[in-house]
């Protein structure tokens, strides 16, 4: 079972690396998305809220359409990793 876990994490890591090459720094990107959503929704949205909303989208798709679609599981793990990076950076900023 550990091999499957490692392979899943390695796969998601490769996906994130590819996305970083295409879209750039995920922290910057999610902050930009948050800014856009703030304008659209007329309510302050944070990068972490963007990540959580995207996780919810993936969860809803799995629940409603196809919970065996592996790409959705990978995407959700990717958003979890991005969220952790954002949270870690924000915590470091609180300590300053």
mmCIF file with all atom_site columns, C-alpha atoms in Angstrom:
data_model
loop_
_atom_site.group_PDB
_atom_site.id
_atom_site.type_symbol
_atom_site.label_atom_id
_atom_site.label_alt_id
_atom_site.label_comp_id
_atom_site.label_asym_id
_atom_site.label_entity_id
_atom_site.label_seq_id
_atom_site.pdbx_PDB_ins_code
_atom_site.Cartn_x
_atom_site.Cartn_y
_atom_site.Cartn_z
_atom_site.occupancy
_atom_site.B_iso_or_equiv
_atom_site.pdbx_formal_charge
_atom_site.auth_seq_id
_atom_site.auth_comp_id
_atom_site.auth_asym_id
_atom_site.auth_atom_id
_atom_site.pdbx_PDB_model_num
ATOM 1  C CA . UNK A 1 1  ? 0.000   0.000  0.000   1.00 0.00 ? 1  UNK A CA 1
ATOM 2  C CA . UNK A 1 2  ? 2.851   2.414  0.778   1.00 0.00 ? 2  UNK A CA 1
ATOM 3  C CA . UNK A 1 3  ? 4.002   2.128  -2.841  1.00 0.00 ? 3  UNK A CA 1
ATOM 4  C CA . UNK A 1 4  ? 0.600   3.335  -4.049  1.00 0.00 ? 4  UNK A CA 1
ATOM 5  C CA . UNK A 1 5  ? 0.719   6.296  -1.642  1.00 0.00 ? 5  UNK A CA 1
ATOM 6  C CA . UNK A 1 6  ? 4.196   7.261  -2.811  1.00 0.00 ? 6  UNK A CA 1
ATOM 7  C CA . UNK A 1 7  ? 3.254   6.908  -6.487  1.00 0.00 ? 7  UNK A CA 1
ATOM 8  C CA . UNK A 1 8  ? 0.168   9.080  -5.956  1.00 0.00 ? 8  UNK A CA 1
ATOM 9  C CA . UNK A 1 9  ? 2.187   11.789 -4.224  1.00 0.00 ? 9  UNK A CA 1
ATOM 10 C CA . UNK A 1 10 ? 4.916   11.664 -6.872  1.00 0.00 ? 10 UNK A CA 1
ATOM 11 C CA . UNK A 1 11 ? 2.279   11.950 -9.614  1.00 0.00 ? 11 UNK A CA 1
ATOM 12 C CA . UNK A 1 12 ? 0.679   14.967 -7.950  1.00 0.00 ? 12 UNK A CA 1
ATOM 13 C CA . UNK A 1 13 ? 4.103   16.526 -7.438  1.00 0.00 ? 13 UNK A CA 1
ATOM 14 C CA . UNK A 1 14 ? 4.797   16.198 -11.183 1.00 0.00 ? 14 UNK A CA 1
ATOM 15 C CA . UNK A 1 15 ? 1.413   17.727 -12.003 1.00 0.00 ? 15 UNK A CA 1
ATOM 16 C CA . UNK A 1 16 ? 2.160   20.683 -9.710  1.00 0.00 ? 16 UNK A CA 1
ATOM 17 C CA . UNK A 1 17 ? 5.580   21.177 -11.309 1.00 0.00 ? 17 UNK A CA 1
ATOM 18 C CA . UNK A 1 18 ? 3.957   21.200 -14.767 1.00 0.00 ? 18 UNK A CA 1
ATOM 19 C CA . UNK A 1 19 ? 1.287   23.673 -13.632 1.00 0.00 ? 19 UNK A CA 1
ATOM 20 C CA . UNK A 1 20 ? 3.962   25.917 -12.098 1.00 0.00 ? 20 UNK A CA 1
ATOM 21 C CA . UNK A 1 21 ? 5.716   26.051 -15.479 1.00 0.00 ? 21 UNK A CA 1
ATOM 22 C CA . UNK A 1 22 ? 2.462   27.038 -17.178 1.00 0.00 ? 22 UNK A CA 1
ATOM 23 C CA . UNK A 1 23 ? 0.856   29.328 -14.578 1.00 0.00 ? 23 UNK A CA 1
ATOM 24 C CA . UNK A 1 24 ? 3.799   30.441 -12.450 1.00 0.00 ? 24 UNK A CA 1
ATOM 25 C CA . UNK A 1 25 ? 3.994   30.732 -8.684  1.00 0.00 ? 25 UNK A CA 1
ATOM 26 C CA . UNK A 1 26 ? 0.858   29.195 -7.137  1.00 0.00 ? 26 UNK A CA 1
ATOM 27 C CA . UNK A 1 27 ? 0.820   31.638 -4.219  1.00 0.00 ? 27 UNK A CA 1
ATOM 28 C CA . UNK A 1 28 ? 0.830   34.611 -6.574  1.00 0.00 ? 28 UNK A CA 1
ATOM 29 C CA . UNK A 1 29 ? -1.750  32.979 -8.838  1.00 0.00 ? 29 UNK A CA 1
ATOM 30 C CA . UNK A 1 30 ? -4.162  32.188 -6.004  1.00 0.00 ? 30 UNK A CA 1
ATOM 31 C CA . UNK A 1 31 ? -3.776  35.715 -4.630  1.00 0.00 ? 31 UNK A CA 1
ATOM 32 C CA . UNK A 1 32 ? -4.656  37.048 -8.103  1.00 0.00 ? 32 UNK A CA 1
ATOM 33 C CA . UNK A 1 33 ? -7.676  34.730 -8.286  1.00 0.00 ? 33 UNK A CA 1
ATOM 34 C CA . UNK A 1 34 ? -8.720  35.928 -4.813  1.00 0.00 ? 34 UNK A CA 1
ATOM 35 C CA . UNK A 1 35 ? -8.499  39.536 -5.988  1.00 0.00 ? 35 UNK A CA 1
ATOM 36 C CA . UNK A 1 36 ? -10.697 38.789 -8.988  1.00 0.00 ? 36 UNK A CA 1
ATOM 37 C CA . UNK A 1 37 ? -13.245 36.888 -6.886  1.00 0.00 ? 37 UNK A CA 1
ATOM 38 C CA . UNK A 1 38 ? -13.276 39.785 -4.418  1.00 0.00 ? 38 UNK A CA 1
ATOM 39 C CA . UNK A 1 39 ? -14.317 42.134 -7.223  1.00 0.00 ? 39 UNK A CA 1
ATOM 40 C CA . UNK A 1 40 ? -16.928 39.736 -8.593  1.00 0.00 ? 40 UNK A CA 1
ATOM 41 C CA . UNK A 1 41 ? -18.412 38.730 -5.234  1.00 0.00 ? 41 UNK A CA 1
ATOM 42 C CA . UNK A 1 42 ? -18.008 42.171 -3.596  1.00 0.00 ? 42 UNK A CA 1
ATOM 43 C CA . UNK A 1 43 ? -16.627 40.392 -0.531  1.00 0.00 ? 43 UNK A CA 1
ATOM 44 C CA . UNK A 1 44 ? -13.003 40.002 0.537   1.00 0.00 ? 44 UNK A CA 1
ATOM 45 C CA . UNK A 1 45 ? -11.707 36.577 -0.567  1.00 0.00 ? 45 UNK A CA 1
ATOM 46 C CA . UNK A 1 46 ? -8.311  35.163 0.413   1.00 0.00 ? 46 UNK A CA 1
ATOM 47 C CA . UNK A 1 47 ? -6.011  32.820 -1.463  1.00 0.00 ? 47 UNK A CA 1
ATOM 48 C CA . UNK A 1 48 ? -6.745  30.087 1.090   1.00 0.00 ? 48 UNK A CA 1
ATOM 49 C CA . UNK A 1 49 ? -10.463 30.528 0.508   1.00 0.00 ? 49 UNK A CA 1
ATOM 50 C CA . UNK A 1 50 ? -9.852  30.117 -3.231  1.00 0.00 ? 50 UNK A CA 1
ATOM 51 C CA . UNK A 1 51 ? -8.033  26.849 -2.547  1.00 0.00 ? 51 UNK A CA 1
ATOM 52 C CA . UNK A 1 52 ? -10.795 25.583 -0.270  1.00 0.00 ? 52 UNK A CA 1
ATOM 53 C CA . UNK A 1 53 ? -13.451 26.520 -2.830  1.00 0.00 ? 53 UNK A CA 1
ATOM 54 C CA . UNK A 1 54 ? -11.575 24.645 -5.548  1.00 0.00 ? 54 UNK A CA 1
ATOM 55 C CA . UNK A 1 55 ? -11.285 21.634 -3.250  1.00 0.00 ? 55 UNK A CA 1
ATOM 56 C CA . UNK A 1 56 ? -15.045 21.830 -2.746  1.00 0.00 ? 56 UNK A CA 1
ATOM 57 C CA . UNK A 1 57 ? -15.578 21.887 -6.511  1.00 0.00 ? 57 UNK A CA 1
ATOM 58 C CA . UNK A 1 58 ? -13.497 18.737 -6.887  1.00 0.00 ? 58 UNK A CA 1
ATOM 59 C CA . UNK A 1 59 ? -15.296 17.061 -3.990  1.00 0.00 ? 59 UNK A CA 1
ATOM 60 C CA . UNK A 1 60 ? -18.709 17.909 -5.459  1.00 0.00 ? 60 UNK A CA 1
ATOM 61 C CA . UNK A 1 61 ? -17.715 16.572 -8.864  1.00 0.00 ? 61 UNK A CA 1
ATOM 62 C CA . UNK A 1 62 ? -16.536 13.321 -7.323  1.00 0.00 ? 62 UNK A CA 1
ATOM 63 C CA . UNK A 1 63 ? -19.682 12.970 -5.242  1.00 0.00 ? 63 UNK A CA 1
ATOM 64 C CA . UNK A 1 64 ? -22.127 13.903 -7.990  1.00 0.00 ? 64 UNK A CA 1
ATOM 65 C CA . UNK A 1 65 ? -20.558 12.529 -11.146 1.00 0.00 ? 65 UNK A CA 1
ATOM 66 C CA . UNK A 1 66 ? -17.734 10.051 -10.815 1.00 0.00 ? 66 UNK A CA 1
ATOM 67 C CA . UNK A 1 67 ? -15.929 9.310  -7.578  1.00 0.00 ? 67 UNK A CA 1
ATOM 68 C CA . UNK A 1 68 ? -13.616 6.950  -9.480  1.00 0.00 ? 68 UNK A CA 1
ATOM 69 C CA . UNK A 1 69 ? -12.184 9.686  -11.692 1.00 0.00 ? 69 UNK A CA 1
ATOM 70 C CA . UNK A 1 70 ? -8.563  9.603  -10.531 1.00 0.00 ? 70 UNK A CA 1
ATOM 71 C CA . UNK A 1 71 ? -7.731  13.003 -11.991 1.00 0.00 ? 71 UNK A CA 1
ATOM 72 C CA . UNK A 1 72 ? -10.181 14.624 -9.572  1.00 0.00 ? 72 UNK A CA 1
ATOM 73 C CA . UNK A 1 73 ? -8.440  12.915 -6.647  1.00 0.00 ? 73 UNK A CA 1
ATOM 74 C CA . UNK A 1 74 ? -5.078  14.149 -7.953  1.00 0.00 ? 74 UNK A CA 1
ATOM 75 C CA . UNK A 1 75 ? -6.419  17.685 -8.363  1.00 0.00 ? 75 UNK A CA 1
ATOM 76 C CA . UNK A 1 76 ? -7.776  17.696 -4.827  1.00 0.00 ? 76 UNK A CA 1
ATOM 77 C CA . UNK A 1 77 ? -4.401  16.554 -3.458  1.00 0.00 ? 77 UNK A CA 1
ATOM 78 C CA . UNK A 1 78 ? -2.748  19.287 -5.515  1.00 0.00 ? 78 UNK A CA 1
ATOM 79 C CA . UNK A 1 79 ? -5.021  21.940 -4.016  1.00 0.00 ? 79 UNK A CA 1
ATOM 80 C CA . UNK A 1 80 ? -4.247  20.560 -0.559  1.00 0.00 ? 80 UNK A CA 1
ATOM 81 C CA . UNK A 1 81 ? -0.516  20.963 -1.241  1.00 0.00 ? 81 UNK A CA 1
ATOM 82 C CA . UNK A 1 82 ? -1.000  24.505 -2.540  1.00 0.00 ? 82 UNK A CA 1
ATOM 83 C CA . UNK A 1 83 ? -3.153  25.360 0.476   1.00 0.00 ? 83 UNK A CA 1
ATOM 84 C CA . UNK A 1 84 ? -0.487  24.070 2.825   1.00 0.00 ? 84 UNK A CA 1
ATOM 85 C CA . UNK A 1 85 ? 2.179   26.192 1.127   1.00 0.00 ? 85 UNK A CA 1
ATOM 86 C CA . UNK A 1 86 ? -0.006  29.291 1.356   1.00 0.00 ? 86 UNK A CA 1
ATOM 87 C CA . UNK A 1 87 ? -0.897  28.600 5.000   1.00 0.00 ? 87 UNK A CA 1
ATOM 88 C CA . UNK A 1 88 ? 2.752   28.025 5.895   1.00 0.00 ? 88 UNK A CA 1
ATOM 89 C CA . UNK A 1 89 ? 3.792   31.312 4.269   1.00 0.00 ? 89 UNK A CA 1
ATOM 90 C CA . UNK A 1 90 ? 0.991   33.198 6.019   1.00 0.00 ? 90 UNK A CA 1
ATOM 91 C CA . UNK A 1 91 ? 1.991   31.694 9.371   1.00 0.00 ? 91 UNK A CA 1
ATOM 92 C CA . UNK A 1 92 ? 5.576   32.810 8.790   1.00 0.00 ? 92 UNK A CA 1
ATOM 93 C CA . UNK A 1 93 ? 4.298   36.343 8.102   1.00 0.00 ? 93 UNK A CA 1
ATOM 94 C CA . UNK A 1 94 ? 2.350   36.286 11.391  1.00 0.00 ? 94 UNK A CA 1
ATOM 95 C CA . UNK A 1 95 ? 5.542   35.457 13.268  1.00 0.00 ? 95 UNK A CA 1
ATOM 96 C CA . UNK A 1 96 ? 7.317   38.556 11.945  1.00 0.00 ? 96 UNK A CA 1
#
